[in-house]
Amino acid sequence: MTTVAGLLEQAAARLATDLGLAKREARLEARVLAAHAWAVTPAWLIAHDTDALPTEQAAAFDALLARRLAGEPVAYLTGSREFFGRPFVVTPDVLIPRHDTELLVERALAQIPPGRPTTVLDLGTGSGCVAITLALERPQARVTAVDRSPAALAVAQRNAALLGADVEFLTSDWFEALAFRRFDCIVGNPPYVAAGDPHLSRGDVRFEPAAALASGPDGLDDLRHLIEAARDHLVPGGLLLLEHGYDQAPAVRALLSAHGYPRSRSWTDLAGIERVSGAEVSE
Ligand code: GLN
């Protein structure tokens, strides 16, 4: 009979071979999947590593492992991903929150003064991770979040309820449902991958909603639209902050200038990549 440690070792070896994961990552994934399959904590796995496993439990783990080996993202299998230190429910209806996007949140927080009733709009909220984090970090801010996918909004609403965040959610194709409303700060992580980018056919992204990833031949279709349309939804002096692809910062700054936003700038992530660009509209 297999022990917990034995099963985890076999699983890690298969994850490393089949998915090309580094050994360390493979071992971590094996533990995450086992903890989920058996509804135990990672600490339990260590404390029980020499336990023999009942067949039923081994089978539950095998089923989950098979799905992972077929490429399904860990976050969709466990239904959860951490963002800015909080757990978010994720389903295949939403993009899996990425560490990169924490830069967008950090930049927005730097601009949203605590204790003042700033209005914030999050475009294409998906899991809600950006809007909900901003609402929780800045309780005085009034945060509105839109997404055109009702299924995504249902996930975002669930996350807001679970984390106790007060966010107004609206089904809207970008600004469509917002009529003449204006905000102090507009943030967004729109789709920005070029259609046909080989990146779309590799790894986790194959299982994520295409509409949340790809955006026209150069990946800039949605960014172009948002930069143009956001002007009519910002108060004078309001700030637009957008996440974009690793090589799109110059193009995004050029779009901002072309649409009359003075002094656009970009911010780098921990890897030194310009990941977020933004500008204030004139007073
Ligand atoms: N950063 C994501 C990726 O490269 C793309 C997210 C997006 O398009 N907004 O997979």
PDB file of C-alpha atoms and ligand atoms in Angstrom:
ATOM      1  CA  MET A   1       0.000   0.000   0.000  1.00  0.00           C
ATOM      2  CA  THR A   2       1.196   3.507  -0.848  1.00  0.00           C
ATOM      3  CA  THR A   3       1.972   6.061   1.820  1.00  0.00           C
ATOM      4  CA  VAL A   4       1.068   9.736   1.606  1.00  0.00           C
ATOM      5  CA  ALA A   5       4.714  10.635   0.980  1.00  0.00           C
ATOM      6  CA  GLY A   6       5.054   7.909  -1.668  1.00  0.00           C
ATOM      7  CA  LEU A   7       1.987   9.074  -3.533  1.00  0.00           C
ATOM      8  CA  LEU A   8       3.139  12.696  -3.453  1.00  0.00           C
ATOM      9  CA  GLU A   9       6.543  11.698  -4.761  1.00  0.00           C
ATOM     10  CA  GLN A  10       5.092   9.732  -7.675  1.00  0.00           C
ATOM     11  CA  ALA A  11       2.740  12.586  -8.498  1.00  0.00           C
ATOM     12  CA  ALA A  12       5.547  15.156  -8.424  1.00  0.00           C
ATOM     13  CA  ALA A  13       7.627  13.020 -10.775  1.00  0.00           C
ATOM     14  CA  ARG A  14       4.755  12.810 -13.262  1.00  0.00           C
ATOM     15  CA  LEU A  15       4.044  16.547 -13.026  1.00  0.00           C
ATOM     16  CA  ALA A  16       7.699  17.271 -13.699  1.00  0.00           C
ATOM     17  CA  THR A  17       7.878  14.937 -16.704  1.00  0.00           C
ATOM     18  CA  ASP A  18       4.491  15.589 -18.307  1.00  0.00           C
ATOM     19  CA  LEU A  19       4.203  19.343 -17.693  1.00  0.00           C
ATOM     20  CA  GLY A  20       7.904  20.174 -17.670  1.00  0.00           C
ATOM     21  CA  LEU A  21       7.686  21.687 -14.187  1.00  0.00           C
ATOM     22  CA  ALA A  22      10.786  22.245 -12.094  1.00  0.00           C
ATOM     23  CA  LYS A  23      11.088  19.639  -9.300  1.00  0.00           C
ATOM     24  CA  ARG A  24      10.310  22.150  -6.559  1.00  0.00           C
ATOM     25  CA  GLU A  25       7.215  23.433  -8.332  1.00  0.00           C
ATOM     26  CA  ALA A  26       6.074  19.888  -9.099  1.00  0.00           C
ATOM     27  CA  ARG A  27       6.345  18.924  -5.423  1.00  0.00           C
ATOM     28  CA  LEU A  28       4.432  22.035  -4.407  1.00  0.00           C
ATOM     29  CA  GLU A  29       1.655  21.358  -6.929  1.00  0.00           C
ATOM     30  CA  ALA A  30       1.381  17.731  -5.789  1.00  0.00           C
ATOM     31  CA  ARG A  31       0.872  18.929  -2.205  1.00  0.00           C
ATOM     32  CA  VAL A  32      -1.671  21.584  -3.217  1.00  0.00           C
ATOM     33  CA  LEU A  33      -3.682  19.028  -5.214  1.00  0.00           C
ATOM     34  CA  ALA A  34      -3.542  16.416  -2.453  1.00  0.00           C
ATOM     35  CA  ALA A  35      -4.596  18.922   0.199  1.00  0.00           C
ATOM     36  CA  HIS A  36      -7.531  19.848  -2.002  1.00  0.00           C
ATOM     37  CA  ALA A  37      -8.490  16.254  -2.882  1.00  0.00           C
ATOM     38  CA  TRP A  38      -8.526  15.226   0.765  1.00  0.00           C
ATOM     39  CA  ALA A  39      -9.680  18.531   2.240  1.00  0.00           C
ATOM     40  CA  VAL A  40      -6.678  18.688   4.565  1.00  0.00           C
ATOM     41  CA  THR A  41      -4.050  21.330   5.288  1.00  0.00           C
ATOM     42  CA  PRO A  42      -0.490  21.186   3.948  1.00  0.00           C
ATOM     43  CA  ALA A  43       0.593  20.663   7.577  1.00  0.00           C
ATOM     44  CA  TRP A  44      -1.568  17.515   7.740  1.00  0.00           C
ATOM     45  CA  LEU A  45       0.287  16.094   4.734  1.00  0.00           C
ATOM     46  CA  ILE A  46       3.607  16.489   6.535  1.00  0.00           C
ATOM     47  CA  ALA A  47       2.331  15.100   9.817  1.00  0.00           C
ATOM     48  CA  HIS A  48       0.833  12.071   8.059  1.00  0.00           C
ATOM     49  CA  ASP A  49       3.493  11.355   5.448  1.00  0.00           C
ATOM     50  CA  THR A  50       4.019   7.758   6.542  1.00  0.00           C
ATOM     51  CA  ASP A  51       0.297   6.935   6.736  1.00  0.00           C
ATOM     52  CA  ALA A  52      -0.989   4.275   4.381  1.00  0.00           C
ATOM     53  CA  LEU A  53      -3.690   5.615   2.108  1.00  0.00           C
ATOM     54  CA  PRO A  54      -7.159   4.128   1.776  1.00  0.00           C
ATOM     55  CA  THR A  55      -7.879   3.305  -1.902  1.00  0.00           C
ATOM     56  CA  GLU A  56     -10.747   5.780  -2.017  1.00  0.00           C
ATOM     57  CA  GLN A  57      -8.509   8.694  -1.094  1.00  0.00           C
ATOM     58  CA  ALA A  58      -5.818   7.622  -3.520  1.00  0.00           C
ATOM     59  CA  ALA A  59      -8.473   7.505  -6.265  1.00  0.00           C
ATOM     60  CA  ALA A  60      -9.725  11.017  -5.473  1.00  0.00           C
ATOM     61  CA  PHE A  61      -6.192  12.313  -5.743  1.00  0.00           C
ATOM     62  CA  ASP A  62      -5.546  10.394  -8.981  1.00  0.00           C
ATOM     63  CA  ALA A  63      -8.616  11.914 -10.624  1.00  0.00           C
ATOM     64  CA  LEU A  64      -7.460  15.430  -9.800  1.00  0.00           C
ATOM     65  CA  LEU A  65      -3.900  14.671 -10.858  1.00  0.00           C
ATOM     66  CA  ALA A  66      -5.100  13.330 -14.219  1.00  0.00           C
ATOM     67  CA  ARG A  67      -6.879  16.616 -14.915  1.00  0.00           C
ATOM     68  CA  ARG A  68      -3.780  18.591 -13.976  1.00  0.00           C
ATOM     69  CA  LEU A  69      -1.621  16.362 -16.194  1.00  0.00           C
ATOM     70  CA  ALA A  70      -4.038  17.144 -19.051  1.00  0.00           C
ATOM     71  CA  GLY A  71      -3.162  20.814 -18.525  1.00  0.00           C
ATOM     72  CA  GLU A  72      -6.007  22.224 -16.417  1.00  0.00           C
ATOM     73  CA  PRO A  73      -4.723  25.093 -14.270  1.00  0.00           C
ATOM     74  CA  VAL A  74      -4.274  24.363 -10.554  1.00  0.00           C
ATOM     75  CA  ALA A  75      -6.431  27.371  -9.674  1.00  0.00           C
ATOM     76  CA  TYR A  76      -9.395  25.969 -11.611  1.00  0.00           C
ATOM     77  CA  LEU A  77      -8.933  22.555  -9.982  1.00  0.00           C
ATOM     78  CA  THR A  78      -8.812  23.933  -6.460  1.00  0.00           C
ATOM     79  CA  GLY A  79     -11.221  26.784  -7.260  1.00  0.00           C
ATOM     80  CA  SER A  80      -9.061  29.351  -5.529  1.00  0.00           C
ATOM     81  CA  ARG A  81      -6.114  31.711  -6.029  1.00  0.00           C
ATOM     82  CA  GLU A  82      -4.526  34.175  -3.669  1.00  0.00           C
ATOM     83  CA  PHE A  83      -4.302  37.839  -4.696  1.00  0.00           C
ATOM     84  CA  PHE A  84      -2.870  40.625  -2.561  1.00  0.00           C
ATOM     85  CA  GLY A  85      -2.901  38.283   0.432  1.00  0.00           C
ATOM     86  CA  ARG A  86      -6.555  37.254   0.138  1.00  0.00           C
ATOM     87  CA  PRO A  87      -8.143  34.091  -1.283  1.00  0.00           C
ATOM     88  CA  PHE A  88     -10.352  34.542  -4.360  1.00  0.00           C
ATOM     89  CA  VAL A  89     -12.774  32.001  -5.777  1.00  0.00           C
ATOM     90  CA  VAL A  90     -11.942  31.309  -9.413  1.00  0.00           C
ATOM     91  CA  THR A  91     -13.799  29.333 -12.058  1.00  0.00           C
ATOM     92  CA  PRO A  92     -13.131  28.898 -15.788  1.00  0.00           C
ATOM     93  CA  ASP A  93     -15.446  31.914 -16.310  1.00  0.00           C
ATOM     94  CA  VAL A  94     -12.722  34.258 -15.076  1.00  0.00           C
ATOM     95  CA  LEU A  95      -9.063  34.934 -15.703  1.00  0.00           C
ATOM     96  CA  ILE A  96      -6.905  33.540 -12.919  1.00  0.00           C
ATOM     97  CA  PRO A  97      -5.612  36.478 -10.841  1.00  0.00           C
ATOM     98  CA  ARG A  98      -1.937  37.085 -11.553  1.00  0.00           C
ATOM     99  CA  HIS A  99       0.830  38.418  -9.411  1.00  0.00           C
ATOM    100  CA  ASP A 100       1.585  40.989 -12.184  1.00  0.00           C
ATOM    101  CA  THR A 101      -1.768  42.641 -11.546  1.00  0.00           C
ATOM    102  CA  GLU A 102      -0.800  43.473  -7.957  1.00  0.00           C
ATOM    103  CA  LEU A 103       1.247  46.317  -9.507  1.00  0.00           C
ATOM    104  CA  LEU A 104      -1.976  47.804 -10.899  1.00  0.00           C
ATOM    105  CA  VAL A 105      -3.486  47.642  -7.408  1.00  0.00           C
ATOM    106  CA  GLU A 106      -0.381  49.170  -5.813  1.00  0.00           C
ATOM    107  CA  ARG A 107      -0.376  52.082  -8.260  1.00  0.00           C
ATOM    108  CA  ALA A 108      -4.076  52.701  -7.699  1.00  0.00           C
ATOM    109  CA  LEU A 109      -3.611  52.594  -3.909  1.00  0.00           C
ATOM    110  CA  ALA A 110      -0.789  55.117  -4.206  1.00  0.00           C
ATOM    111  CA  GLN A 111      -3.274  57.467  -5.862  1.00  0.00           C
ATOM    112  CA  ILE A 112      -6.377  56.835  -3.776  1.00  0.00           C
ATOM    113  CA  PRO A 113      -6.026  58.799  -0.555  1.00  0.00           C
ATOM    114  CA  PRO A 114      -7.213  56.884   2.514  1.00  0.00           C
ATOM    115  CA  GLY A 115     -10.126  58.536   4.248  1.00  0.00           C
ATOM    116  CA  ARG A 116     -11.454  60.413   1.235  1.00  0.00           C
ATOM    117  CA  PRO A 117     -14.584  59.295  -0.653  1.00  0.00           C
ATOM    118  CA  THR A 118     -12.848  58.705  -3.993  1.00  0.00           C
ATOM    119  CA  THR A 119     -14.849  57.057  -6.781  1.00  0.00           C
ATOM    120  CA  VAL A 120     -13.145  54.170  -8.544  1.00  0.00           C
ATOM    121  CA  LEU A 121     -14.125  52.134 -11.605  1.00  0.00           C
ATOM    122  CA  ASP A 122     -12.656  48.710 -12.441  1.00  0.00           C
ATOM    123  CA  LEU A 123     -13.102  47.706 -16.082  1.00  0.00           C
ATOM    124  CA  GLY A 124     -13.510  44.008 -16.914  1.00  0.00           C
ATOM    125  CA  THR A 125     -13.358  42.944 -13.291  1.00  0.00           C
ATOM    126  CA  GLY A 126     -13.388  39.148 -13.897  1.00  0.00           C
ATOM    127  CA  SER A 127     -12.905  37.499 -10.493  1.00  0.00           C
ATOM    128  CA  GLY A 128     -13.217  40.955  -8.943  1.00  0.00           C
ATOM    129  CA  CYS A 129      -9.716  40.762  -7.492  1.00  0.00           C
ATOM    130  CA  VAL A 130      -8.752  44.352  -8.336  1.00  0.00           C
ATOM    131  CA  ALA A 131     -12.035  46.044  -7.378  1.00  0.00           C
ATOM    132  CA  ILE A 132     -12.453  44.028  -4.180  1.00  0.00           C
ATOM    133  CA  THR A 133      -8.860  44.592  -3.063  1.00  0.00           C
ATOM    134  CA  LEU A 134      -9.228  48.349  -3.622  1.00  0.00           C
ATOM    135  CA  ALA A 135     -12.525  48.412  -1.730  1.00  0.00           C
ATOM    136  CA  LEU A 136     -11.008  46.534   1.209  1.00  0.00           C
ATOM    137  CA  GLU A 137      -7.790  48.566   1.296  1.00  0.00           C
ATOM    138  CA  ARG A 138      -9.635  51.898   0.944  1.00  0.00           C
ATOM    139  CA  PRO A 139     -12.955  51.556   2.785  1.00  0.00           C
ATOM    140  CA  GLN A 140     -13.857  55.197   2.066  1.00  0.00           C
ATOM    141  CA  ALA A 141     -13.622  54.670  -1.698  1.00  0.00           C
ATOM    142  CA  ARG A 142     -16.785  53.923  -3.644  1.00  0.00           C
ATOM    143  CA  VAL A 143     -15.803  51.150  -6.023  1.00  0.00           C
ATOM    144  CA  THR A 144     -17.793  50.200  -9.133  1.00  0.00           C
ATOM    145  CA  ALA A 145     -16.834  47.159 -11.199  1.00  0.00           C
ATOM    146  CA  VAL A 146     -18.077  46.199 -14.646  1.00  0.00           C
ATOM    147  CA  ASP A 147     -17.798  43.100 -16.780  1.00  0.00           C
ATOM    148  CA  ARG A 148     -19.752  42.148 -19.856  1.00  0.00           C
ATOM    149  CA  SER A 149     -19.842  38.481 -18.780  1.00  0.00           C
ATOM    150  CA  PRO A 150     -22.663  37.767 -16.301  1.00  0.00           C
ATOM    151  CA  ALA A 151     -20.913  34.511 -15.367  1.00  0.00           C
ATOM    152  CA  ALA A 152     -17.758  36.426 -14.429  1.00  0.00           C
ATOM    153  CA  LEU A 153     -19.792  38.959 -12.444  1.00  0.00           C
ATOM    154  CA  ALA A 154     -21.387  36.137 -10.481  1.00  0.00           C
ATOM    155  CA  VAL A 155     -17.913  34.991  -9.414  1.00  0.00           C
ATOM    156  CA  ALA A 156     -16.896  38.569  -8.546  1.00  0.00           C
ATOM    157  CA  GLN A 157     -20.052  39.041  -6.480  1.00  0.00           C
ATOM    158  CA  ARG A 158     -19.379  35.827  -4.621  1.00  0.00           C
ATOM    159  CA  ASN A 159     -15.858  36.982  -3.834  1.00  0.00           C
ATOM    160  CA  ALA A 160     -17.112  40.355  -2.618  1.00  0.00           C
ATOM    161  CA  ALA A 161     -19.577  38.593  -0.316  1.00  0.00           C
ATOM    162  CA  LEU A 162     -16.979  36.127   0.997  1.00  0.00           C
ATOM    163  CA  LEU A 163     -14.428  38.871   1.663  1.00  0.00           C
ATOM    164  CA  GLY A 164     -16.941  41.398   2.954  1.00  0.00           C
ATOM    165  CA  ALA A 165     -16.239  44.053   0.308  1.00  0.00           C
ATOM    166  CA  ASP A 166     -18.722  46.705  -0.667  1.00  0.00           C
ATOM    167  CA  VAL A 167     -18.535  46.983  -4.482  1.00  0.00           C
ATOM    168  CA  GLU A 168     -21.177  48.017  -7.001  1.00  0.00           C
ATOM    169  CA  PHE A 169     -21.231  45.431  -9.822  1.00  0.00           C
ATOM    170  CA  LEU A 170     -22.745  46.162 -13.240  1.00  0.00           C
ATOM    171  CA  THR A 171     -23.068  44.060 -16.371  1.00  0.00           C
ATOM    172  CA  SER A 172     -21.542  46.343 -18.968  1.00  0.00           C
ATOM    173  CA  ASP A 173     -19.482  46.066 -22.123  1.00  0.00           C
ATOM    174  CA  TRP A 174     -16.759  48.468 -20.968  1.00  0.00           C
ATOM    175  CA  PHE A 175     -18.480  51.857 -20.413  1.00  0.00           C
ATOM    176  CA  GLU A 176     -21.773  50.962 -22.101  1.00  0.00           C
ATOM    177  CA  ALA A 177     -23.976  50.831 -19.000  1.00  0.00           C
ATOM    178  CA  LEU A 178     -22.320  53.818 -17.314  1.00  0.00           C
ATOM    179  CA  ALA A 179     -24.104  56.574 -19.246  1.00  0.00           C
ATOM    180  CA  PHE A 180     -22.558  59.864 -18.155  1.00  0.00           C
ATOM    181  CA  ARG A 181     -20.991  58.695 -14.908  1.00  0.00           C
ATOM    182  CA  ARG A 182     -17.496  59.979 -14.117  1.00  0.00           C
ATOM    183  CA  PHE A 183     -14.886  58.615 -11.698  1.00  0.00           C
ATOM    184  CA  ASP A 184     -11.799  59.906  -9.898  1.00  0.00           C
ATOM    185  CA  CYS A 185      -9.839  56.827 -10.854  1.00  0.00           C
ATOM    186  CA  ILE A 186     -10.386  54.213 -13.578  1.00  0.00           C
ATOM    187  CA  VAL A 187      -8.354  50.995 -13.515  1.00  0.00           C
ATOM    188  CA  GLY A 188      -8.368  48.027 -15.842  1.00  0.00           C
ATOM    189  CA  ASN A 189      -6.633  44.814 -16.776  1.00  0.00           C
ATOM    190  CA  PRO A 190      -8.167  44.377 -20.224  1.00  0.00           C
ATOM    191  CA  PRO A 191      -7.328  41.629 -22.706  1.00  0.00           C
ATOM    192  CA  TYR A 192      -4.039  42.598 -24.356  1.00  0.00           C
ATOM    193  CA  VAL A 193      -2.512  39.523 -25.947  1.00  0.00           C
ATOM    194  CA  ALA A 194      -2.232  39.593 -29.750  1.00  0.00           C
ATOM    195  CA  ALA A 195      -4.598  37.123 -31.409  1.00  0.00           C
ATOM    196  CA  GLY A 196      -2.448  34.309 -32.726  1.00  0.00           C
ATOM    197  CA  ASP A 197       0.270  34.838 -30.095  1.00  0.00           C
ATOM    198  CA  PRO A 198       1.752  31.339 -29.489  1.00  0.00           C
ATOM    199  CA  HIS A 199       1.496  32.103 -25.744  1.00  0.00           C
ATOM    200  CA  LEU A 200      -2.291  31.546 -26.065  1.00  0.00           C
ATOM    201  CA  SER A 201      -1.821  27.890 -26.931  1.00  0.00           C
ATOM    202  CA  ARG A 202       0.483  27.061 -24.016  1.00  0.00           C
ATOM    203  CA  GLY A 203      -0.073  26.263 -20.356  1.00  0.00           C
ATOM    204  CA  ASP A 204      -2.860  27.662 -18.190  1.00  0.00           C
ATOM    205  CA  VAL A 205      -4.095  30.263 -20.689  1.00  0.00           C
ATOM    206  CA  ARG A 206      -5.527  27.509 -22.941  1.00  0.00           C
ATOM    207  CA  PHE A 207      -8.195  26.980 -20.293  1.00  0.00           C
ATOM    208  CA  GLU A 208      -8.915  30.638 -19.549  1.00  0.00           C
ATOM    209  CA  PRO A 209     -11.674  32.693 -21.228  1.00  0.00           C
ATOM    210  CA  ALA A 210     -10.305  33.813 -24.621  1.00  0.00           C
ATOM    211  CA  ALA A 211     -12.315  37.033 -24.336  1.00  0.00           C
ATOM    212  CA  ALA A 212     -10.265  37.988 -21.273  1.00  0.00           C
ATOM    213  CA  LEU A 213      -6.940  37.487 -23.058  1.00  0.00           C
ATOM    214  CA  ALA A 214      -6.847  38.237 -26.769  1.00  0.00           C
ATOM    215  CA  SER A 215      -7.498  41.643 -28.295  1.00  0.00           C
ATOM    216  CA  GLY A 216      -7.021  42.029 -32.024  1.00  0.00           C
ATOM    217  CA  PRO A 217      -3.974  41.575 -34.229  1.00  0.00           C
ATOM    218  CA  ASP A 218      -1.610  43.665 -32.049  1.00  0.00           C
ATOM    219  CA  GLY A 219      -3.346  43.027 -28.727  1.00  0.00           C
ATOM    220  CA  LEU A 220      -4.167  46.728 -28.437  1.00  0.00           C
ATOM    221  CA  ASP A 221      -7.788  46.853 -29.638  1.00  0.00           C
ATOM    222  CA  ASP A 222      -9.316  47.082 -26.171  1.00  0.00           C
ATOM    223  CA  LEU A 223      -6.589  49.336 -24.762  1.00  0.00           C
ATOM    224  CA  ARG A 224      -7.157  51.727 -27.703  1.00  0.00           C
ATOM    225  CA  HIS A 225     -10.888  51.788 -27.064  1.00  0.00           C
ATOM    226  CA  LEU A 226     -10.541  52.231 -23.302  1.00  0.00           C
ATOM    227  CA  ILE A 227      -8.035  55.064 -23.584  1.00  0.00           C
ATOM    228  CA  GLU A 228     -10.310  56.892 -25.972  1.00  0.00           C
ATOM    229  CA  ALA A 229     -13.546  56.266 -24.077  1.00  0.00           C
ATOM    230  CA  ALA A 230     -12.228  56.773 -20.526  1.00  0.00           C
ATOM    231  CA  ARG A 231     -11.817  60.528 -21.076  1.00  0.00           C
ATOM    232  CA  ASP A 232     -15.596  60.927 -20.962  1.00  0.00           C
ATOM    233  CA  HIS A 233     -15.766  59.005 -17.683  1.00  0.00           C
ATOM    234  CA  LEU A 234     -13.022  60.714 -15.673  1.00  0.00           C
ATOM    235  CA  VAL A 235     -13.512  63.815 -13.573  1.00  0.00           C
ATOM    236  CA  PRO A 236     -11.115  66.674 -14.408  1.00  0.00           C
ATOM    237  CA  GLY A 237      -7.721  65.615 -13.065  1.00  0.00           C
ATOM    238  CA  GLY A 238      -8.930  61.995 -12.817  1.00  0.00           C
ATOM    239  CA  LEU A 239      -6.505  59.125 -13.306  1.00  0.00           C
ATOM    240  CA  LEU A 240      -6.548  56.236 -15.775  1.00  0.00           C
ATOM    241  CA  LEU A 241      -4.374  53.203 -14.942  1.00  0.00           C
ATOM    242  CA  LEU A 242      -4.088  50.238 -17.291  1.00  0.00           C
ATOM    243  CA  GLU A 243      -2.211  46.966 -17.178  1.00  0.00           C
ATOM    244  CA  HIS A 244      -0.726  45.875 -20.504  1.00  0.00           C
ATOM    245  CA  GLY A 245       1.664  43.411 -22.116  1.00  0.00           C
ATOM    246  CA  TYR A 246       5.389  43.339 -21.407  1.00  0.00           C
ATOM    247  CA  ASP A 247       6.253  45.186 -24.640  1.00  0.00           C
ATOM    248  CA  GLN A 248       3.246  47.497 -24.969  1.00  0.00           C
ATOM    249  CA  ALA A 249       4.206  50.402 -22.675  1.00  0.00           C
ATOM    250  CA  PRO A 250       5.519  52.703 -25.461  1.00  0.00           C
ATOM    251  CA  ALA A 251       2.409  52.030 -27.573  1.00  0.00           C
ATOM    252  CA  VAL A 252       0.094  52.666 -24.611  1.00  0.00           C
ATOM    253  CA  ARG A 253       1.873  55.917 -23.714  1.00  0.00           C
ATOM    254  CA  ALA A 254       1.628  57.002 -27.362  1.00  0.00           C
ATOM    255  CA  LEU A 255      -2.119  56.258 -27.325  1.00  0.00           C
ATOM    256  CA  LEU A 256      -2.521  58.258 -24.115  1.00  0.00           C
ATOM    257  CA  SER A 257      -0.720  61.261 -25.649  1.00  0.00           C
ATOM    258  CA  ALA A 258      -2.658  60.953 -28.893  1.00  0.00           C
ATOM    259  CA  HIS A 259      -5.910  61.106 -26.953  1.00  0.00           C
ATOM    260  CA  GLY A 260      -4.963  64.217 -25.055  1.00  0.00           C
ATOM    261  CA  TYR A 261      -3.798  62.841 -21.711  1.00  0.00           C
ATOM    262  CA  PRO A 262      -0.777  64.903 -20.713  1.00  0.00           C
ATOM    263  CA  ARG A 263       2.180  63.364 -18.835  1.00  0.00           C
ATOM    264  CA  SER A 264       1.598  59.671 -19.325  1.00  0.00           C
ATOM    265  CA  ARG A 265       3.954  57.326 -17.525  1.00  0.00           C
ATOM    266  CA  SER A 266       4.627  53.646 -16.903  1.00  0.00           C
ATOM    267  CA  TRP A 267       5.596  51.610 -13.868  1.00  0.00           C
ATOM    268  CA  THR A 268       7.749  48.515 -13.725  1.00  0.00           C
ATOM    269  CA  ASP A 269       6.999  45.266 -11.948  1.00  0.00           C
ATOM    270  CA  LEU A 270       9.509  43.380  -9.795  1.00  0.00           C
ATOM    271  CA  ALA A 271      11.041  41.877 -12.920  1.00  0.00           C
ATOM    272  CA  GLY A 272      11.755  45.382 -14.232  1.00  0.00           C
ATOM    273  CA  ILE A 273       9.076  45.130 -16.943  1.00  0.00           C
ATOM    274  CA  GLU A 274       6.837  48.116 -17.657  1.00  0.00           C
ATOM    275  CA  ARG A 275       3.495  46.504 -16.828  1.00  0.00           C
ATOM    276  CA  VAL A 276       1.177  49.392 -15.987  1.00  0.00           C
ATOM    277  CA  SER A 277       0.785  52.762 -17.691  1.00  0.00           C
ATOM    278  CA  GLY A 278      -1.410  55.680 -16.843  1.00  0.00           C
ATOM    279  CA  ALA A 279      -2.100  59.359 -17.008  1.00  0.00           C
ATOM    280  CA  GLU A 280      -4.336  61.994 -15.509  1.00  0.00           C
ATOM    281  CA  VAL A 281      -6.760  63.871 -17.716  1.00  0.00           C
ATOM    282  CA  SER A 282      -6.322  67.626 -17.689  1.00  0.00           C
ATOM    283  CA  GLU A 283      -8.062  69.681 -15.018  1.00  0.00           C
TER     284      GLU A 283
HETATM  285  N1  GLN B   1      -0.895  38.528 -18.312  1.00  0.00           N
HETATM  286  C1  GLN B   1      -1.787  37.639 -18.978  1.00  0.00           C
HETATM  287  C2  GLN B   1      -1.016  36.604 -19.757  1.00  0.00           C
HETATM  288  O1  GLN B   1      -0.056  36.923 -20.384  1.00  0.00           O
HETATM  289  C3  GLN B   1      -2.736  38.350 -19.891  1.00  0.00           C
HETATM  290  C4  GLN B   1      -3.771  39.043 -19.122  1.00  0.00           C
HETATM  291  C5  GLN B   1      -4.564  39.958 -19.960  1.00  0.00           C
HETATM  292  O2  GLN B   1      -4.657  39.836 -21.184  1.00  0.00           O
HETATM  293  N2  GLN B   1      -5.151  40.896 -19.341  1.00  0.00           N
HETATM  294  O3  GLN B   1      -1.354  35.458 -19.732  1.00  0.00           O
END
